[in-house]
Short mmCIF file of C-alpha atoms in Angstrom, two decimals:
data_model
loop_
_atom_site.label_atom_id
_atom_site.label_comp_id
_atom_site.label_asym_id
_atom_site.label_seq_id
_atom_site.Cartn_x
_atom_site.Cartn_y
_atom_site.Cartn_z
CA LYS A 232 24.44 33.78 -3.67
CA ALA A 233 22.30 32.12 -5.01
CA GLY A 234 22.68 27.83 -3.38
CA VAL A 235 22.60 24.94 -5.12
CA THR A 236 19.98 24.17 -7.14
CA GLN A 237 19.09 20.90 -8.93
CA THR A 238 16.71 19.54 -12.03
CA PRO A 239 14.31 18.65 -12.33
CA ARG A 240 12.36 19.21 -9.03
CA TYR A 241 10.55 15.83 -10.03
CA LEU A 242 10.55 13.00 -12.60
CA ILE A 243 8.22 9.84 -13.15
CA LYS A 244 10.67 6.67 -14.77
CA THR A 245 9.37 3.50 -15.49
CA ARG A 246 11.27 0.51 -15.21
CA GLY A 247 14.44 -0.27 -16.97
CA GLN A 248 14.50 3.14 -18.29
CA GLN A 249 17.72 5.38 -17.24
CA VAL A 250 16.85 8.84 -15.74
CA THR A 251 20.81 12.04 -15.62
CA LEU A 252 19.95 14.35 -12.81
CA SER A 253 22.12 18.79 -12.04
CA CYS A 254 23.59 20.01 -9.58
CA SER A 255 24.03 23.61 -10.99
CA PRO A 256 26.69 23.76 -6.74
CA ILE A 257 27.43 27.46 -5.42
CA SER A 258 29.05 29.69 -7.02
CA GLY A 259 33.10 29.52 -6.78
CA HIS A 260 32.67 25.45 -4.94
CA ARG A 261 35.10 22.73 -6.69
CA SER A 262 33.71 19.99 -5.27
CA VAL A 263 30.24 18.39 -5.34
CA SER A 264 28.43 15.80 -3.54
CA TRP A 265 25.15 13.07 -4.24
CA TYR A 266 23.24 11.29 -2.29
CA GLN A 267 20.50 9.11 -1.94
CA GLN A 268 17.59 9.51 0.31
CA THR A 269 14.55 7.05 1.17
CA PRO A 270 12.98 5.80 3.45
CA GLY A 271 14.07 2.30 4.74
CA GLN A 272 17.73 2.83 4.51
CA GLY A 273 17.94 6.59 5.39
CA LEU A 274 20.46 9.27 3.58
CA GLN A 275 23.60 7.08 1.82
CA PHE A 276 26.10 8.44 0.56
CA LEU A 277 26.56 8.44 -3.76
CA PHE A 278 30.14 10.20 -4.65
CA GLU A 279 32.14 12.56 -4.74
CA TYR A 280 34.31 15.03 -7.41
CA PHE A 281 36.16 18.17 -6.92
CA SER A 282 37.56 19.71 -10.32
CA GLU A 283 35.67 16.62 -12.55
CA THR A 284 37.28 14.07 -10.34
CA GLN A 285 36.04 11.06 -8.47
CA ARG A 286 37.31 10.97 -5.29
CA ASN A 287 34.58 8.93 -3.29
CA LYS A 288 32.18 6.10 -4.33
CA GLY A 289 29.66 4.43 -1.82
CA ASN A 290 29.02 1.58 -2.30
CA PHE A 291 26.26 1.27 -5.08
CA PRO A 292 25.83 -0.61 -8.07
CA GLY A 293 27.15 0.08 -11.51
CA ARG A 294 23.68 1.69 -13.10
CA PHE A 295 25.05 5.08 -10.85
CA SER A 296 27.67 6.81 -11.90
CA GLY A 297 28.46 11.15 -12.32
CA ARG A 298 30.34 13.20 -13.58
CA GLN A 299 31.45 16.48 -13.26
CA PHE A 300 32.41 18.80 -15.40
CA SER A 301 35.22 22.10 -15.39
CA ASN A 302 32.47 24.62 -14.57
CA SER A 303 31.51 21.91 -11.40
CA ARG A 304 29.03 21.95 -12.42
CA SER A 305 27.42 17.98 -12.14
CA GLU A 306 25.29 14.66 -13.10
CA MET A 307 24.26 11.41 -12.08
CA ASN A 308 22.87 8.68 -14.84
CA VAL A 309 21.40 5.72 -13.02
CA SER A 310 20.63 3.63 -16.58
CA THR A 311 18.37 0.27 -15.62
CA LEU A 312 16.17 2.03 -13.81
CA GLU A 313 14.35 -1.11 -10.83
CA LEU A 314 11.71 -0.45 -8.23
CA GLY A 315 13.42 0.13 -5.56
CA ASP A 316 15.52 2.85 -6.86
CA SER A 317 13.25 5.49 -6.63
CA ALA A 318 13.93 8.05 -3.85
CA LEU A 319 14.91 11.65 -2.77
CA TYR A 320 18.59 12.67 -4.70
CA LEU A 321 19.71 14.70 -3.45
CA CYS A 322 22.91 17.36 -4.06
CA ALA A 323 25.87 19.16 -2.14
CA SER A 324 28.29 21.20 -2.68
CA SER A 325 31.30 22.90 -1.01
CA SER A 326 34.59 24.77 -0.96
CA ALA A 327 36.89 22.65 -1.40
CA GLY A 328 35.31 18.70 -0.03
CA THR A 329 36.85 18.09 3.19
CA SER A 330 35.91 16.96 6.81
CA ARG A 331 35.16 20.06 8.05
CA GLU A 332 33.48 22.02 5.92
CA THR A 333 30.19 22.86 5.87
CA GLN A 334 28.54 20.99 2.58
CA TYR A 335 25.44 23.76 1.29
CA PHE A 336 22.59 21.50 0.26
CA GLY A 337 19.90 21.71 -2.77
CA PRO A 338 15.77 21.12 -2.65
CA GLY A 339 16.51 17.15 -4.51
CA THR A 340 15.43 15.12 -7.21
CA ARG A 341 11.88 13.05 -6.41
CA LEU A 342 11.81 10.00 -8.61
CA LEU A 343 9.46 7.58 -8.35
CA VAL A 344 10.42 4.66 -10.51
CA LEU A 345 7.38 2.68 -11.71
CA ALA B 171 35.64 4.15 10.21
CA GLN B 172 33.38 7.27 11.20
CA SER B 173 30.02 6.57 12.06
CA VAL B 174 26.53 7.95 13.99
CA THR B 175 24.12 7.05 16.50
CA GLN B 176 20.43 8.89 16.91
CA LEU B 177 19.04 7.83 19.91
CA GLY B 178 15.26 7.80 19.09
CA SER B 179 13.74 8.34 16.02
CA HIS B 180 10.72 10.32 17.42
CA VAL B 181 10.68 12.96 19.64
CA SER B 182 6.91 14.65 20.27
CA VAL B 183 7.05 18.07 22.29
CA SER B 184 4.63 20.00 24.01
CA GLU B 185 5.26 24.16 22.68
CA GLY B 186 7.65 25.39 24.73
CA ALA B 187 9.10 22.38 26.54
CA LEU B 188 12.61 21.77 26.14
CA VAL B 189 14.32 20.28 22.34
CA LEU B 190 16.22 17.71 24.01
CA LEU B 191 17.80 14.78 20.73
CA ARG B 192 20.64 13.22 21.06
CA CYS B 193 23.11 10.99 18.97
CA ASN B 194 27.03 9.32 19.37
CA TYR B 195 29.71 9.15 16.92
CA SER B 196 32.25 6.72 16.65
CA SER B 197 35.63 8.02 14.94
CA SER B 198 38.45 7.13 15.47
CA VAL B 199 40.22 10.87 14.50
CA PRO B 200 38.82 13.03 15.98
CA PRO B 201 35.31 14.18 14.58
CA TYR B 202 34.22 16.83 12.55
CA LEU B 203 30.12 16.98 13.31
CA PHE B 204 27.11 18.26 12.70
CA TRP B 205 23.69 18.98 12.10
CA TYR B 206 21.05 19.17 9.63
CA VAL B 207 17.56 19.22 9.83
CA GLN B 208 15.25 19.01 6.92
CA TYR B 209 11.96 20.15 6.52
CA PRO B 210 9.34 18.86 4.50
CA ASN B 211 10.24 18.46 0.54
CA GLN B 212 13.53 20.19 0.59
CA GLY B 213 16.79 19.74 1.49
CA LEU B 214 19.18 20.76 4.50
CA GLN B 215 20.02 23.38 6.59
CA LEU B 216 22.99 23.23 8.42
CA LEU B 217 21.88 24.46 11.82
CA LEU B 218 25.06 23.81 13.55
CA LYS B 219 29.31 22.10 14.14
CA TYR B 220 31.61 21.17 15.27
CA THR B 221 35.01 21.72 13.90
CA THR B 222 37.81 22.59 16.60
CA GLY B 223 38.01 25.05 20.22
CA ALA B 224 34.40 25.36 22.69
CA THR B 225 32.56 22.29 23.46
CA LEU B 226 28.99 24.19 23.24
CA VAL B 227 28.15 25.45 20.37
CA LYS B 228 25.40 27.65 18.65
CA GLY B 229 23.36 27.17 15.76
CA ILE B 230 20.62 29.32 14.39
CA ASN B 231 16.50 29.41 15.56
CA GLY B 232 17.99 28.81 19.27
CA PHE B 233 19.87 25.01 18.56
CA GLU B 234 22.62 24.29 19.89
CA ALA B 235 24.51 21.59 20.77
CA GLU B 236 27.59 20.29 23.70
CA PHE B 237 30.65 18.11 22.03
CA LYS B 238 31.32 15.21 24.88
CA LYS B 239 34.39 13.69 23.91
CA SER B 240 34.05 11.42 27.10
CA GLU B 241 30.86 10.09 26.33
CA THR B 242 31.17 10.76 22.08
CA SER B 243 28.13 12.06 22.41
CA PHE B 244 27.05 15.23 20.35
CA HIS B 245 22.59 16.52 21.51
CA LEU B 246 21.46 18.79 20.58
CA THR B 247 18.61 21.16 21.70
CA LYS B 248 16.65 24.56 22.39
CA PRO B 249 14.90 25.41 25.37
CA SER B 250 11.62 26.59 24.09
CA ALA B 251 10.48 24.27 20.89
CA HIS B 252 8.57 26.49 18.89
CA MET B 253 5.43 25.28 16.09
CA SER B 254 8.82 26.10 13.24
CA ASP B 255 10.43 23.16 14.47
CA ALA B 256 7.97 20.08 14.06
CA ALA B 257 10.70 18.97 10.91
CA GLU B 258 13.29 16.11 10.16
CA TYR B 259 17.18 16.93 11.73
CA PHE B 260 19.79 14.30 10.64
CA CYS B 261 23.18 14.24 12.90
CA ALA B 262 26.87 13.63 10.24
CA VAL B 263 30.13 13.40 11.29
CA GLY B 264 32.75 14.13 8.17
CA SER B 265 35.33 11.98 7.13
CA ASN B 266 38.66 12.55 5.56
CA ASP B 267 36.67 10.52 2.24
CA TYR B 268 35.13 13.60 1.16
CA LYS B 269 31.71 11.97 2.57
CA LEU B 270 29.54 12.89 5.36
CA SER B 271 27.75 9.72 7.50
CA PHE B 272 24.61 10.52 8.01
CA GLY B 273 21.57 8.85 11.49
CA ALA B 274 19.09 7.31 10.73
CA GLY B 275 17.17 11.12 11.78
CA THR B 276 14.75 12.43 13.92
CA THR B 277 11.20 13.62 13.44
CA VAL B 278 10.26 15.80 15.53
CA THR B 279 6.48 17.02 16.37
CA VAL B 280 5.68 19.48 18.24
CA ARG B 281 1.72 19.60 20.86
CA ALA B 282 0.30 22.74 20.44
#
C-alpha cells in the first residue's frame, strides 16, 4: 500500500499570502489529522477530519482551516500568512481515528514564510 | 486531558551502549501510548505502541518500552545503540478526542 503523501514538499511564501497544502491518506483510511511542527512549540494538533466532518480542532487562529473530500483526501489552508507560520506541516491518516489506532504520517510540507 | 513529558531534550550515547529515553504521561482514562521516530527531513514513523495487554512492548529496530501504570511511565530502551539510531524520538498519548498529544521530543546522537 502506498503511504501518506503530501504535496507540495516545500513551499516559500511571503507574509500576507495564503497557502493550500494537500494530503492523500493511505487507501481505505477515512481519518486525516494535521499537525504543525516548529522548533519552539514542537508538534501541535491542528484538526482532524473523518468522512468530511471536522471532529476536533486545535488551538489555532481562524486563519487555519481545512476540509476533507469524499475520497478522504484533505487540504488545509492558511490565510494571511505570518512569519510564525513557518513550520513543517504533517498530515497523518488512520482507519477511523480512534485513540488506540496508529496514525501514519506523511513526509510533511515545509513552509517558509518570508 | 492527556499530556506527555519527555525528560531530557538531548541524549548522547556511544555506539553499542544502552539507549534509554524517558516518557511520563498524564491521563484521566487508560492511556494509549506511542513512540515515534523522526529522521531529518522526514515524517514520523511508529516505533511501537501500547494499547492493552502485555506491558512490555517490542517495536521495530530493536526498541522496546515498558508501560508502568504505578509510575505513569512508558520509557523507551534499546540495548545496543547503532549509528542509524541518531534521530528525534517522540512519545505520544492518544486521547478520546481524535488527536495525539506529543512530548517535546528527545534528540539522540550516537558517538562512534
